[in-house]
PDB file of C-alpha atoms in Angstrom:
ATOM      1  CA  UNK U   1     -23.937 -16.492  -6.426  1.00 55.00           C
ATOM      2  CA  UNK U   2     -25.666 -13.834  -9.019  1.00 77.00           C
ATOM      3  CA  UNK U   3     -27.422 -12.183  -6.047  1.00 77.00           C
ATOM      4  CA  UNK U   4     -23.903 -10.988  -4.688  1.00 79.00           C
ATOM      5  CA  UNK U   5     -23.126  -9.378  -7.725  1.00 82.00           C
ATOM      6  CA  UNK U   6     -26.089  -7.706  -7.492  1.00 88.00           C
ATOM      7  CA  UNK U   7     -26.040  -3.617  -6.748  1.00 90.00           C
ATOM      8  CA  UNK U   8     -26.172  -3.050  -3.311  1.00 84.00           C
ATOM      9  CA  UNK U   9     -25.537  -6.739  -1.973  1.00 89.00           C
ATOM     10  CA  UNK U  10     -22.577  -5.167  -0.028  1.00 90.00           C
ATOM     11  CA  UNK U  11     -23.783  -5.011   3.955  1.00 87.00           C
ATOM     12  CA  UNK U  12     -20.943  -1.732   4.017  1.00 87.00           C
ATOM     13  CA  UNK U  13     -22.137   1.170   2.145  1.00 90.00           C
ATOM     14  CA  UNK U  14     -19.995   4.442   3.102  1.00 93.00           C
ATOM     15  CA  UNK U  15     -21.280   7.993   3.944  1.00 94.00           C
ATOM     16  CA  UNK U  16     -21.317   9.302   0.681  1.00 95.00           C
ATOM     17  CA  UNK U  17     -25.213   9.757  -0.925  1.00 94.00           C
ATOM     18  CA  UNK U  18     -25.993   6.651  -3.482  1.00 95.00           C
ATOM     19  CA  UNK U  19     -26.082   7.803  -6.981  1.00 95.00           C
ATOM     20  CA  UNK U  20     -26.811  11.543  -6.281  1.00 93.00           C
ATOM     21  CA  UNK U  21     -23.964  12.601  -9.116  1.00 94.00           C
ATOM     22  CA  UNK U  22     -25.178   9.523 -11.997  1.00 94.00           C
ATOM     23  CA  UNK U  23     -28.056   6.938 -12.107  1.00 94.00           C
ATOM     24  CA  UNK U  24     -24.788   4.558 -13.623  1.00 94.00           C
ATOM     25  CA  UNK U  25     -22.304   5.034  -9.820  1.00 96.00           C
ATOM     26  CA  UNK U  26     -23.547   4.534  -6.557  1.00 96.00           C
ATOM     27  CA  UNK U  27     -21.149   6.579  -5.140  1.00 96.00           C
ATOM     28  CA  UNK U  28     -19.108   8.847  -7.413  1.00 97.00           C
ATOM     29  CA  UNK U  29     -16.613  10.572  -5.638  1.00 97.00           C
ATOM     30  CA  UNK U  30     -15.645   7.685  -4.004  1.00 97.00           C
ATOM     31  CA  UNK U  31     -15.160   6.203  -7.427  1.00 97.00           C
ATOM     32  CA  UNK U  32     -13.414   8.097  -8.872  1.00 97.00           C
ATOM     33  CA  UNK U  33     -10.825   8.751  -5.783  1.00 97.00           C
ATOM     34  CA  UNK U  34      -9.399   5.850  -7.085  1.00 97.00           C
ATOM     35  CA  UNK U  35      -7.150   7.226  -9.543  1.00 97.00           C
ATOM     36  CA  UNK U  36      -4.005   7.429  -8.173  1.00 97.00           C
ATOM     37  CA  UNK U  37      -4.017   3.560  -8.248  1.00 97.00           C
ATOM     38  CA  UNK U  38      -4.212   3.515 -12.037  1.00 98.00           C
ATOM     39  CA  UNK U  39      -1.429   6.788 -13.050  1.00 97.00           C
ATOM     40  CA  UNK U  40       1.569   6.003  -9.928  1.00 98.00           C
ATOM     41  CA  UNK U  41       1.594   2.345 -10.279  1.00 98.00           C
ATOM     42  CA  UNK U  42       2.775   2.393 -14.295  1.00 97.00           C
ATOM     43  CA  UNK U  43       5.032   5.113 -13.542  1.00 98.00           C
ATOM     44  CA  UNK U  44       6.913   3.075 -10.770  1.00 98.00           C
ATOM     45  CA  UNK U  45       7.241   0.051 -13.011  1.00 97.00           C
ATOM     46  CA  UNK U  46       9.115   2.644 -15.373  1.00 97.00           C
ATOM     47  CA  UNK U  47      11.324   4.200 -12.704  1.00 97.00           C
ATOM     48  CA  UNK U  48      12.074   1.024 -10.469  1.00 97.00           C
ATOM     49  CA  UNK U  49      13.782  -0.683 -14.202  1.00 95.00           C
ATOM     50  CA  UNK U  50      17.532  -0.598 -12.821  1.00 94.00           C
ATOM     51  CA  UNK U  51      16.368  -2.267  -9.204  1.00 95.00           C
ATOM     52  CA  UNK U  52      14.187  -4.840 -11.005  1.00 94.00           C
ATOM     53  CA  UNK U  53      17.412  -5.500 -12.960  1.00 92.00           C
ATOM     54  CA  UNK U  54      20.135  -5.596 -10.392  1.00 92.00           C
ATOM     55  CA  UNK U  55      18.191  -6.164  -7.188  1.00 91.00           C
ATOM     56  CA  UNK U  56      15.082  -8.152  -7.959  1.00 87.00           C
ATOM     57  CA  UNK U  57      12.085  -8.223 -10.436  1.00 91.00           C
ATOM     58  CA  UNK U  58       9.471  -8.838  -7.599  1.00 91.00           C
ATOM     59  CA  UNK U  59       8.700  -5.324  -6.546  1.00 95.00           C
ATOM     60  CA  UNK U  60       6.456  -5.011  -9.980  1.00 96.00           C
ATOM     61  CA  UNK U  61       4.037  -7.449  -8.252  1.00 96.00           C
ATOM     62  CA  UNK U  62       3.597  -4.888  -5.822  1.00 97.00           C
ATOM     63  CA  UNK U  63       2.877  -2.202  -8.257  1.00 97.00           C
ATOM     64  CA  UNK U  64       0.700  -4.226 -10.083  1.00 97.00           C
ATOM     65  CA  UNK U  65      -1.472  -6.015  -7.167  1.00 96.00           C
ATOM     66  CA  UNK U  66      -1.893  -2.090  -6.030  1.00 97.00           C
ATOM     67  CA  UNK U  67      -3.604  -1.175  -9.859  1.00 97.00           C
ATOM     68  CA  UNK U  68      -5.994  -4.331  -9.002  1.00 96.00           C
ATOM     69  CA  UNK U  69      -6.481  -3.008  -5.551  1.00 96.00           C
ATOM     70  CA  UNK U  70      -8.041   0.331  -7.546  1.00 96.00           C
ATOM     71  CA  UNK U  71      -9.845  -1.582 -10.245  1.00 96.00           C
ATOM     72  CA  UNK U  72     -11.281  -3.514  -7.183  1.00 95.00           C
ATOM     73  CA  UNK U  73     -12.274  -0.271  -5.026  1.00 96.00           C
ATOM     74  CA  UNK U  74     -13.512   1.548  -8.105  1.00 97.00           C
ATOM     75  CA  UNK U  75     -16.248  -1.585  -9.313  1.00 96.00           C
ATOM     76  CA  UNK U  76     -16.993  -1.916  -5.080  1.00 96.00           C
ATOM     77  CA  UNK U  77     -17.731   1.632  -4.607  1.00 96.00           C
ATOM     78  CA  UNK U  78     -19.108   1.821  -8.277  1.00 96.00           C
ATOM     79  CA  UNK U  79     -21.588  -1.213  -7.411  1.00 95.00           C
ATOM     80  CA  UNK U  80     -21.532  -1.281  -3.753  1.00 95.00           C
ATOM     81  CA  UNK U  81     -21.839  -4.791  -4.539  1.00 94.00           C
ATOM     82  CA  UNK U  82     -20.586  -8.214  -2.401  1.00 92.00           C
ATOM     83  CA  UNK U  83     -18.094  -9.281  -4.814  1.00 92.00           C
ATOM     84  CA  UNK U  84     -16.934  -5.897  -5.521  1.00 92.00           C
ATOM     85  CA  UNK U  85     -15.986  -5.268  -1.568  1.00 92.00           C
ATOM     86  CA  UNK U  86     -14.877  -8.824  -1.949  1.00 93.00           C
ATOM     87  CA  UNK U  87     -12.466  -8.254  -5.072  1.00 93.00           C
ATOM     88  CA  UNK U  88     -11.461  -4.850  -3.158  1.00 92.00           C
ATOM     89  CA  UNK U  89     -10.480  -6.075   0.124  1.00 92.00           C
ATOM     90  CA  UNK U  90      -8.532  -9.350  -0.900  1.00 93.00           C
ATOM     91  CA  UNK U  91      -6.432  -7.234  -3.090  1.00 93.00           C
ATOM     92  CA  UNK U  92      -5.761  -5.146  -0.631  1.00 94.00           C
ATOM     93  CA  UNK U  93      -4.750  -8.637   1.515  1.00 93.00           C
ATOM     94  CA  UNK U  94      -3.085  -9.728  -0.777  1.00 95.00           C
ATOM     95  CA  UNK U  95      -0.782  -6.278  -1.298  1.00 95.00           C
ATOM     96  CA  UNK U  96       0.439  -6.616   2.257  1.00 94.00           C
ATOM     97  CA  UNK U  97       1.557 -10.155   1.941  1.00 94.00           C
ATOM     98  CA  UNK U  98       3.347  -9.633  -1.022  1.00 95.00           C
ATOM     99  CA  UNK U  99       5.243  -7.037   0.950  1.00 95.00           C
ATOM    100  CA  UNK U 100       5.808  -9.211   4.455  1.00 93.00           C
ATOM    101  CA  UNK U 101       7.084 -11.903   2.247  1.00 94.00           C
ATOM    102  CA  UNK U 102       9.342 -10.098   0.038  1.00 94.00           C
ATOM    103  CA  UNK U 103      10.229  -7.281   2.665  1.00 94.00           C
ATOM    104  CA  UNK U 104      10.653  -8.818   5.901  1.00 92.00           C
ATOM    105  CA  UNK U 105      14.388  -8.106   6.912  1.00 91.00           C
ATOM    106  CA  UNK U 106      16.026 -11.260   6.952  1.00 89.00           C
ATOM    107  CA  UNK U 107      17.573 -10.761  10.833  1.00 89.00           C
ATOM    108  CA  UNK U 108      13.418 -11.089  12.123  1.00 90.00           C
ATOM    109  CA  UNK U 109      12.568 -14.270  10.248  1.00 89.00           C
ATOM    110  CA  UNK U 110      12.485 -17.789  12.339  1.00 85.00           C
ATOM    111  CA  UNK U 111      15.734 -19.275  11.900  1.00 85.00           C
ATOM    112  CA  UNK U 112      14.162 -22.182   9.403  1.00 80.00           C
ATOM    113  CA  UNK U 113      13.776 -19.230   6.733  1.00 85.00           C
ATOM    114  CA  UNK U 114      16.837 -17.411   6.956  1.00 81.00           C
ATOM    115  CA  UNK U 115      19.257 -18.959   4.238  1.00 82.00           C
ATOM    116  CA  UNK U 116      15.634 -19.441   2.443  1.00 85.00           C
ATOM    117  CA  UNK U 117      13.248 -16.509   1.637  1.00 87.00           C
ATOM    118  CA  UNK U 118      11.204 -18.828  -0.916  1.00 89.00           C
ATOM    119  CA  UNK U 119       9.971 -21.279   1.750  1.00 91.00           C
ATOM    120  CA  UNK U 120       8.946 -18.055   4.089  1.00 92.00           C
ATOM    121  CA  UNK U 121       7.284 -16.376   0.471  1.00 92.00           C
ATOM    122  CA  UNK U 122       5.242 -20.146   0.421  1.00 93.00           C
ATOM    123  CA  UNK U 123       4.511 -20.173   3.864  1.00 93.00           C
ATOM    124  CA  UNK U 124       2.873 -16.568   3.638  1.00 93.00           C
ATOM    125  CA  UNK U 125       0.778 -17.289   0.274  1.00 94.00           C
ATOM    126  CA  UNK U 126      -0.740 -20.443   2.071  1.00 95.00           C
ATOM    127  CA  UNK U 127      -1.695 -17.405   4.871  1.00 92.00           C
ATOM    128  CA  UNK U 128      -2.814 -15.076   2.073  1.00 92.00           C
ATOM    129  CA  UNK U 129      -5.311 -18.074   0.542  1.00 92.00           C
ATOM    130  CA  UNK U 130      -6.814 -19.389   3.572  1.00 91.00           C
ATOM    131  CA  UNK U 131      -7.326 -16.131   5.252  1.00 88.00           C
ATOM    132  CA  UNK U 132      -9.306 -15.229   1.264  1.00 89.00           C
ATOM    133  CA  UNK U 133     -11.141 -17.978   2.032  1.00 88.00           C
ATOM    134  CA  UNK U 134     -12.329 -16.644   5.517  1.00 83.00           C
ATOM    135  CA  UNK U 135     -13.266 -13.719   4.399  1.00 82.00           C
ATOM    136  CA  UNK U 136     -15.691 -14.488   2.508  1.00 82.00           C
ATOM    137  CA  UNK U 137     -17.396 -15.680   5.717  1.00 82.00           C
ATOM    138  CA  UNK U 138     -17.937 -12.675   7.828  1.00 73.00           C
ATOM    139  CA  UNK U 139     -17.717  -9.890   4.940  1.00 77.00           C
ATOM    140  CA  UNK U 140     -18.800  -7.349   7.056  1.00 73.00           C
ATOM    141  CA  UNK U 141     -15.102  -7.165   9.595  1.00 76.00           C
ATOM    142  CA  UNK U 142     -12.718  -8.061   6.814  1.00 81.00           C
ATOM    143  CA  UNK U 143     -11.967  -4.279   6.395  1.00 78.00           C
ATOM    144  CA  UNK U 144     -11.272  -3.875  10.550  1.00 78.00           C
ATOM    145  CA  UNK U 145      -9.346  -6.890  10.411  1.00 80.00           C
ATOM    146  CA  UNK U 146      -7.424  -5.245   7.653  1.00 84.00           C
ATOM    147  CA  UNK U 147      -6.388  -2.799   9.625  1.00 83.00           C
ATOM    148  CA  UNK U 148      -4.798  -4.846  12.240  1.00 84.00           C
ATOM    149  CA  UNK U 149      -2.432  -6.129   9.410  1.00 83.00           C
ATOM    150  CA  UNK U 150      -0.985  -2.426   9.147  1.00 85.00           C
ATOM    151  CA  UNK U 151       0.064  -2.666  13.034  1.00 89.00           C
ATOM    152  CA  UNK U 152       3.169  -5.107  12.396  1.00 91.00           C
ATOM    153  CA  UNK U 153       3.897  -3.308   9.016  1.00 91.00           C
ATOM    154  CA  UNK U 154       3.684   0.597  10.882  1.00 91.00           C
ATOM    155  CA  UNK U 155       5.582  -1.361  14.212  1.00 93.00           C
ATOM    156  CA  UNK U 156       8.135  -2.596  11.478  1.00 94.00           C
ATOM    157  CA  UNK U 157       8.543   0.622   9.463  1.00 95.00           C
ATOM    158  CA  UNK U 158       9.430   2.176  12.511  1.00 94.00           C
ATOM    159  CA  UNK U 159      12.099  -0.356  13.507  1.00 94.00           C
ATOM    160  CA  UNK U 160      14.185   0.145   9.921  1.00 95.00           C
ATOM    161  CA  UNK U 161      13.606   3.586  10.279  1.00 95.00           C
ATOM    162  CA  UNK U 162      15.266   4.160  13.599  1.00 94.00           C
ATOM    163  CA  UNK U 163      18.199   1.665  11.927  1.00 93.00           C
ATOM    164  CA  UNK U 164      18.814   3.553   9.030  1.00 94.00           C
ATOM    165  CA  UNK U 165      21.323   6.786   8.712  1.00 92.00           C
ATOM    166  CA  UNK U 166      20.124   8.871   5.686  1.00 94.00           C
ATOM    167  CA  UNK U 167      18.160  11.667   6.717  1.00 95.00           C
ATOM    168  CA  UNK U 168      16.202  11.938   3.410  1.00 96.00           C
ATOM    169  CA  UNK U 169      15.346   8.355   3.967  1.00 97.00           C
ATOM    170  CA  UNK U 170      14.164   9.200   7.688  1.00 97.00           C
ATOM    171  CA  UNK U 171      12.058  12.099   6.815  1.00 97.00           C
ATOM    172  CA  UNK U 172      10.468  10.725   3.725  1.00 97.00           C
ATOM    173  CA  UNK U 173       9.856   7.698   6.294  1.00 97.00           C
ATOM    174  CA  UNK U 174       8.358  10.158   8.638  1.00 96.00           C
ATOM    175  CA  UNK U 175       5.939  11.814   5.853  1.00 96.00           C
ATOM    176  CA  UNK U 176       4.724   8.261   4.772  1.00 97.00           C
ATOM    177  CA  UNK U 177       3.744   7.374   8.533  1.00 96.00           C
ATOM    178  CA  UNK U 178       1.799  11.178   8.984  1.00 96.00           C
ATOM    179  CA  UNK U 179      -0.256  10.213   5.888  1.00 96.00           C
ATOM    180  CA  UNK U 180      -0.967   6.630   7.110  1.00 96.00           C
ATOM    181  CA  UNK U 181      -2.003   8.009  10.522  1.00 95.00           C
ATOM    182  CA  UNK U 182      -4.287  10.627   8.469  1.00 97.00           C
ATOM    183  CA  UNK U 183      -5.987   8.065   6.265  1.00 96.00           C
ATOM    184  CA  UNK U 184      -7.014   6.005   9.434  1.00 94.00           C
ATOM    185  CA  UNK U 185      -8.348   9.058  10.538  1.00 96.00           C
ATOM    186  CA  UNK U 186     -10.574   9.715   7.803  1.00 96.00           C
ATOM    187  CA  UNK U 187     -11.438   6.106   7.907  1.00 94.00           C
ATOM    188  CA  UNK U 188     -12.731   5.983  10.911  1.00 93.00           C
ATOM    189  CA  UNK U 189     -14.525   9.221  10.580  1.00 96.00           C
ATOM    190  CA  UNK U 190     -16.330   8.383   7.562  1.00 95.00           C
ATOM    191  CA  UNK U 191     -17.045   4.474   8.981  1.00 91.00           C
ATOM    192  CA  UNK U 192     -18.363   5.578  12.518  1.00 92.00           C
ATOM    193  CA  UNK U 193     -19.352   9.147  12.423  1.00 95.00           C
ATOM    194  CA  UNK U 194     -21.092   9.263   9.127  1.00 94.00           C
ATOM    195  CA  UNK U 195     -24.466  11.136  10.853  1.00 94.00           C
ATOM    196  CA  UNK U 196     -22.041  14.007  12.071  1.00 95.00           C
ATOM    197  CA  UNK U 197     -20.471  14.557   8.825  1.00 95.00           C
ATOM    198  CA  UNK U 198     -23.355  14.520   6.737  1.00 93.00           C
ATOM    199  CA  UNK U 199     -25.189  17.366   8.799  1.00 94.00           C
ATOM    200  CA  UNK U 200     -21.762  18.949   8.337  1.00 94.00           C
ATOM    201  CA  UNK U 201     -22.675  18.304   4.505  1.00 92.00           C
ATOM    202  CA  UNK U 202     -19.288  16.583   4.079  1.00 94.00           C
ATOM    203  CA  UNK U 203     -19.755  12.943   3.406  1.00 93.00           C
ATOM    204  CA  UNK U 204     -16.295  12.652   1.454  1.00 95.00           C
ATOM    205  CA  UNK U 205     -13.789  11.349   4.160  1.00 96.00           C
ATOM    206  CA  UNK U 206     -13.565   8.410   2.337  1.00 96.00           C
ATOM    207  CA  UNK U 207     -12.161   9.915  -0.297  1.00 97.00           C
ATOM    208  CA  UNK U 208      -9.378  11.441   1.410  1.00 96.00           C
ATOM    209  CA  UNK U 209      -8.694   7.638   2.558  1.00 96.00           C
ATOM    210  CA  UNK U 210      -8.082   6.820  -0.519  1.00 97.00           C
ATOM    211  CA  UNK U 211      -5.837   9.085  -2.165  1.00 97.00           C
ATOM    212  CA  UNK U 212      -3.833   8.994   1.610  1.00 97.00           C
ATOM    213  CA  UNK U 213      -3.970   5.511   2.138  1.00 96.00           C
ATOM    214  CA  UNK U 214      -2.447   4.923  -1.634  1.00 97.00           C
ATOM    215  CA  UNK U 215       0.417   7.591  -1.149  1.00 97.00           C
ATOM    216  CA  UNK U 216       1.444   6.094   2.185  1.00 97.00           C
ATOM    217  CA  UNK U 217       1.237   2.489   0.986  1.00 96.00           C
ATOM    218  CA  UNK U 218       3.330   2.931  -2.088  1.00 97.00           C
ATOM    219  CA  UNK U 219       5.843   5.304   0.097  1.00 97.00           C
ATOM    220  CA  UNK U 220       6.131   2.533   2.013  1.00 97.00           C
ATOM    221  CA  UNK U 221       6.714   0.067  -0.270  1.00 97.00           C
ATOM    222  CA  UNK U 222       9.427   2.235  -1.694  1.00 98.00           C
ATOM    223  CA  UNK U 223      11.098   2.883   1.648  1.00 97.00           C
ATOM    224  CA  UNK U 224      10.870  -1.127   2.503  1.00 97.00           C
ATOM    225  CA  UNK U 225      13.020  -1.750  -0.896  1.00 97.00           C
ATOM    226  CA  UNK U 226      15.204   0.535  -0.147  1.00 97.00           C
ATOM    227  CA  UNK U 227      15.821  -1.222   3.194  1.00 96.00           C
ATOM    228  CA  UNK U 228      15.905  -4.902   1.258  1.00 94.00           C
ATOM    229  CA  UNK U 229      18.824  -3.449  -1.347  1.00 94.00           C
ATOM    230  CA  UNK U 230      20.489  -1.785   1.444  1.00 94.00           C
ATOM    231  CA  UNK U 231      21.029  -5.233   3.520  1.00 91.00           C
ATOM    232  CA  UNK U 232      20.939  -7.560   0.776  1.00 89.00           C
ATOM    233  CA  UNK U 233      22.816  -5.600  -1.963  1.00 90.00           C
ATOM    234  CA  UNK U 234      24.722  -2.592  -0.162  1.00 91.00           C
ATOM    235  CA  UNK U 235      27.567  -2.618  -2.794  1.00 91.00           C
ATOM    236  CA  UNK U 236      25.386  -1.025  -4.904  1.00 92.00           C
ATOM    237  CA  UNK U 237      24.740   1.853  -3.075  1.00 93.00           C
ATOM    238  CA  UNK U 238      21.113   2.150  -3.154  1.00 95.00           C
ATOM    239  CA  UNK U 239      19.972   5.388  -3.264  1.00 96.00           C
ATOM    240  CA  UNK U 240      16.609   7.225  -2.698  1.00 97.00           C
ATOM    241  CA  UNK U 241      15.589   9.840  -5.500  1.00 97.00           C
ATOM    242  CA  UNK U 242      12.786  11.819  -6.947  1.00 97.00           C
ATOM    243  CA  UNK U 243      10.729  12.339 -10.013  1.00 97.00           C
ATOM    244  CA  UNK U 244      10.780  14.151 -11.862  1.00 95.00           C
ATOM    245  CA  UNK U 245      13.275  16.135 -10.489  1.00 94.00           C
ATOM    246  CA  UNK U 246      15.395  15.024  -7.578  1.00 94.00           C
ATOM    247  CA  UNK U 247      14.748  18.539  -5.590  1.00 93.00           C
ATOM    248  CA  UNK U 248      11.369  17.540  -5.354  1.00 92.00           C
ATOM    249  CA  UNK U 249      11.974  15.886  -2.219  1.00 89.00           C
ATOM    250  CA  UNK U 250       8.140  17.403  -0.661  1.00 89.00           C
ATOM    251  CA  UNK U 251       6.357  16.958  -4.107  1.00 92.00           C
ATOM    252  CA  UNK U 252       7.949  14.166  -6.224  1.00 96.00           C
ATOM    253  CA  UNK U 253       7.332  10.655  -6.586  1.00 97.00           C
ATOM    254  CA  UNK U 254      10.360   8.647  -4.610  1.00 98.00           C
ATOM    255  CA  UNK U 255      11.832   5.693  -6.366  1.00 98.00           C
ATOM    256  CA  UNK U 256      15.060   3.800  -5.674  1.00 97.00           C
ATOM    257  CA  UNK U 257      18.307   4.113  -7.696  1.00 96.00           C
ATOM    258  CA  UNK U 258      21.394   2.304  -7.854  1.00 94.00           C
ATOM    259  CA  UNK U 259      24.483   4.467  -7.336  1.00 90.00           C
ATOM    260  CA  UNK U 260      27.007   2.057  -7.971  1.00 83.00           C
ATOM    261  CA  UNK U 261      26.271  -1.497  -9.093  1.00 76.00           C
ATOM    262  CA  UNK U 262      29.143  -3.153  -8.855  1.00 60.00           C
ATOM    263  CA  UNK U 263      31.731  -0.894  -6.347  1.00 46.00           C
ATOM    264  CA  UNK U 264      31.668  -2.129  -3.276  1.00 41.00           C
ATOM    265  CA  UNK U 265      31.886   0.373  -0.364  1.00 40.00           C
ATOM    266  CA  UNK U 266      31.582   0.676   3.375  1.00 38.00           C
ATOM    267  CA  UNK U 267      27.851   1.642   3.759  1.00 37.00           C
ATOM    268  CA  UNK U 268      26.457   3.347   7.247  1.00 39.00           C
ATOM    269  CA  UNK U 269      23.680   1.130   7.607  1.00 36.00           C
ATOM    270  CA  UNK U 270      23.373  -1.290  11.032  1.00 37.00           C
ATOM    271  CA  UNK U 271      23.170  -4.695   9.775  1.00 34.00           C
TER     272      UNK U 271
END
C-alpha cells in the first residue's frame, strides 16, 4: 500500500509539465486551480443558514463533501499520486450521490420511496460504497465513468428547468449548463489532445476545468434546492438571490432565501 502513495503512482498525469514551477508540486497550476473549492463552499454554509433552518440541514453536506473534493484534487495533482486521484475522484462520487439522494424530485422516485426519502438516501449510499470499492480496481476509467454520472444529473436539470416559471431561475439555470458544457470541453481537450496544446504552449485546460466544473456544480446544487423547497416547502416562498448584492445577477454568488416562512400562497410552479 506505501507504493501508491508514492509520487507519481497515479497511471493519469495531465498535460501540464511536472514540477517546472517548484521541486515541492508536480503540477502547480493545476494545484492551485483548486481554490474556489476552499473560499465558495464556507461562504454558502453562511448564506444557506435560513434554508438549513426551515427547509433542511442536509445541503451543508454538499458544501462540505465539495471542500474535500478540493483538498482531494489539490494533494492528487500536488502528488500525482494513486491515493491522491483515489481520494479526488471518490469525493467527487460521492458529491453527486449526496445530491441524487437528497435532490431527486419526489414525482421520479419508484413508488416504494415516495412517502420515504430515507430508505431511497440508504439505498443510494450502499451505491456510493460499492461503486468506491470498484474503483479502486480499474483506477485508470473512474474519471470517464464519472462523467457518465453528470448525464442523468444535466438530463434532470433540464427537466426542472423547463417546469419551473421564474425567469431568473431559468437563466441562471441556463448559465450553469454553458459552464458545465465548457468544463467538459476543456476536459477533454486537456485528456486527449495534450500533444496539440503543448506545441500551442498551453498545457492549462485543466485548469479551466476546474474553476468551471466547481462554478457549475455548486450552481447546480443551488438551483436543485431551490427546486426541493419549491415542491416540498412552497409556502415559504423560496426565493433565488445574490451576494453580495442581489443586482449581481451575472457576477454574484446565488443562494436561496426564504420569502415567507410561514404564509402560505398560491405558487406558479407545476407540481
Amino acid at each position: 500500500m506505501l507504493r501508491e502513495f508514492e509520487r507519481g503512482s497515479s497511471p493519469v498525469d495531465w498535460c501540464e509539465s511536472n514540477y517546472d514551477i517548484t521541486i515541492f508540486i508536480a503540477e502547480f497550476y493545476n494545484t492551485i486551480s483548486n481554490v474556489l473549492f476552499f473560499i465558495v463552499p464556507p461562504l454558502l454554509v453562511y448564506l444557506f443558514r435560513q434554508y438549513t433552518r426551515q427547509v433542511h440541514w442536509d445541503v451543508n453536506i454538499i458544501w462540505g463533501l465539495l471542500v474535500i473534493v478540493g483538498a482531494g484534487s489539490v494533494y492528487f495533482h500536488a502528488t500525482l499520486s494513486l491515493v491522491g486521484q483515489l481520494i479526488d475522484e471518490l469525493a467527487i462520487l460521492w458529491v453527486v450521490m449526496a445530491a441524487f439522494a437528497m435532490w431527486t424530485p419526489r414525482r421520479l422516485l419508484p413508488l416504494a420511496f415516495q412517502n420515504n426519502r430515507n430508505i431511497f438516501k440508504v439505498m443510494v449510499i450502499l451505491f456510493a460504497t460499492v461503486s468506491s470499492g470498484l474503483a479502486c480496481i480499474a483506477p485508470f476509467v473512474n474519471a470517464f465513468l464519472l462523467m457518465l454520472f453528470g448525464i442523468p444529473a444535466f438530463v434532470l436539470l433540464c427537466l426542472e428547468l423547463g417546469r419551473c416559471h421564474s425567469k431568473r431561475v431559468v437563466n441562471l439555470g441556463i448559465r450553469c449548463i454553458l459552464m458545465w458544457v465548457l468544463s467538459i470541453t476543456c476536459w477533454l481537450n486537456d485528456r486527449l489532445f495534450c500533444e496539440i496544446w503543448s506545441r500551442m504552449k498551453f498545457p492549462y485546460l485543466h485548469c479551466g476545468w476546474h474553476i468551471m466544473i466547481f462554478i457549475a456544480s455548486y450552481t447546480a446544487c443551488v438551483l436543485f434546492a431551490y427546486f426541493h423547497a419549491m415542491v416540498e416547502t412552497p409556502e415559504q416562498l423560496p426565493m433565488l438571490t445574490y451576494w453580495p448584492r442581489d443586482s449581481w445577477d451575472t457576477i454574484g454568488v446565488p443562494y436561496i432565501t426564504l420569502a415567507s416562512p410561514t404564509k402560505k400562497v398560491f405558487y406558479k410552479y407545476i407540481t
